[in-house]
Amino acid sequence: MSILVTGGAGYIGSHTTVELLEQGYDVIVVDMNNSSEDVINRIEKITGKSVTFFTIDLLDKEALEVVFENHSIDAVIHFAGFKAVGESVEKPLKYYQNNLLSTLNLCEVMDQYGVQNLIFSSSATVYGIPEKLPLTEDCSTNALNPYGRTKLMIEEILTDLSRANDKWKIANLRYFNPVGAHPSGLIGENPNGIPNNLMPYITKVAVGELDSLNVFGGDYPTGDGTGVRDYIHVVDLAKGHLKALEHIHFCDGVESFNLGTGRGYSVLEVVQSFEKASGVTIPYEIVERRPGDTATCYADPTKAHKQLCWKSEKDLNDMCKDAWKWESRKRVATAH
Ligand code: WQD
């Protein structure tokens, strides 16, 4: 079977492409990122398999049509999109233009070529401030920033699409907090500039690129006062996509699934776990809360367990160990 992976050279996309190849799928990656070639080479090195790769911006509908014209595609996994929460607040039009129009282009071309199996990279951010915990898929949705609203809008677009044509089989995968890297140390998270997210910030402190971690808030109603999140290893997350692919034919229109571990860890627990896994001390200072943050957010992953036969397997130590191996190896690679 041939799977088209949009954004397949990105963080979660690259890890999912590895798992697809190792399961014997043929994979076509389209990505507009200028560092994609290097990532594709690393994917091929990990798997010993070749990837069909095109540097395409999904806003270029004609270029996308050529890919569908020349390849028999069975399903699409759609990762491509801008994902920085803070940037989306500063530049909402950039996010609505890119994330929505690229998805509309993709769905139109898929429909044109009779490809109607789609897995969409959604996010727990669609839940906004959790109405209850742990979060189940039927909890109310209320994104709090333009990035999260593009995810929610796309989920609604896909619902309308499937209602208009029942041939569409769609799975929305709502990620909680993806962290870590492939155990090979060859692929991982590579944010531009100063990371917004906790784990890549910690790894930059560990390698000495940043001095100290700012812990955003120490007065939340949690065990140690710092924010609690459901961190999930990116390889577990990638495997969830393959389970969704196997399940897609049974999807009744659009179905959403929480991909989380069902366990929350505080910021300080992550710091302690990272220090233990890496042997590196992480200096930190507890500062003001970050606007928009919620105290606690974690998944009830029961639906994915039952319907996708998927469950996360790796623990926080694995996440920290693999994140550290990737970051420290990245420095060695670039040091030569
Ligand atoms: C985690 C915890 C922070 C950085 C975001 C997006 C969400 C999704 C995952 C795409 C919080 C604390 C963080 C730092 C800190 N991305 N923190 N110091 O905010 O839960 O979710 O990433 O889908 O859409 O919103 O993740 O890693 O930014 O924060 O104390 O330098 O770490 O307050 O408690 P978040 P995060």
CSV table of C-alpha atoms and ligand atoms in Angstrom, one decimal, residues 85 123 125 147 176-177 196-198 201 213-216 227 229 231 267 290 293, ligand 1:
chain,number,residue,atom,x,y,z
A,85,VAL,CA,1.1,28.8,19.4
A,123,SER,CA,-4.0,18.3,18.9
A,125,THR,CA,-5.2,22.0,22.1
A,147,TYR,CA,-3.1,27.6,15.9
A,176,PHE,CA,-1.1,15.5,23.8
A,177,ASN,CA,2.6,16.5,24.4
A,196,ASN,CA,8.7,27.3,23.1
A,197,ASN,CA,8.1,23.8,24.4
A,198,LEU,CA,9.5,22.3,27.6
A,201,TYR,CA,14.1,23.9,26.0
A,213,LEU,CA,15.0,26.9,32.4
A,214,ASN,CA,12.2,29.3,33.3
A,215,VAL,CA,9.5,27.3,35.0
A,216,PHE,CA,6.3,29.0,34.1
A,227,GLY,CA,2.1,22.6,35.3
A,229,ARG,CA,0.9,17.6,31.1
A,231,TYR,CA,3.9,13.7,27.7
A,267,VAL,CA,7.4,20.4,35.0
A,290,ARG,CA,2.7,31.8,30.9
A,293,ASP,CA,-1.5,27.9,30.1
B,1,WQD,C1,4.5,22.1,28.8
B,1,WQD,C2,4.6,22.6,30.3
B,1,WQD,C3,4.5,25.0,30.5
B,1,WQD,C4,8.3,25.8,28.5
B,1,WQD,C5,2.0,23.0,23.5
B,1,WQD,C6,1.0,23.5,22.5
B,1,WQD,C7,0.1,22.3,22.0
B,1,WQD,C8,1.0,21.2,21.5
B,1,WQD,C9,2.0,20.8,22.6
B,1,WQD,C10,1.0,21.2,19.1
B,1,WQD,C11,3.6,23.7,30.6
B,1,WQD,C12,5.8,24.5,31.0
B,1,WQD,C13,7.2,25.1,29.0
B,1,WQD,C14,9.2,26.4,29.3
B,1,WQD,C15,7.9,25.8,31.2
B,1,WQD,N1,1.6,21.5,20.3
B,1,WQD,N2,7.0,25.2,30.4
B,1,WQD,N3,9.0,26.4,30.7
B,1,WQD,O1,1.9,24.3,26.3
B,1,WQD,O2,1.3,22.0,27.1
B,1,WQD,O3,1.3,22.5,24.6
B,1,WQD,O4,2.7,21.9,22.9
B,1,WQD,O5,-0.1,20.7,19.0
B,1,WQD,O6,-0.7,22.8,21.0
B,1,WQD,O7,0.1,24.4,23.2
B,1,WQD,O8,3.5,22.4,25.9
B,1,WQD,O9,5.9,22.2,26.2
B,1,WQD,O10,4.9,24.5,25.8
B,1,WQD,O11,4.5,23.3,28.0
B,1,WQD,O12,7.7,25.8,32.4
B,1,WQD,O13,10.2,27.0,28.9
B,1,WQD,O14,5.9,23.1,30.5
B,1,WQD,O15,4.0,26.0,31.4
B,1,WQD,O16,3.2,23.6,32.0
B,1,WQD,P1,1.9,22.9,26.1
B,1,WQD,P2,4.8,23.1,26.4
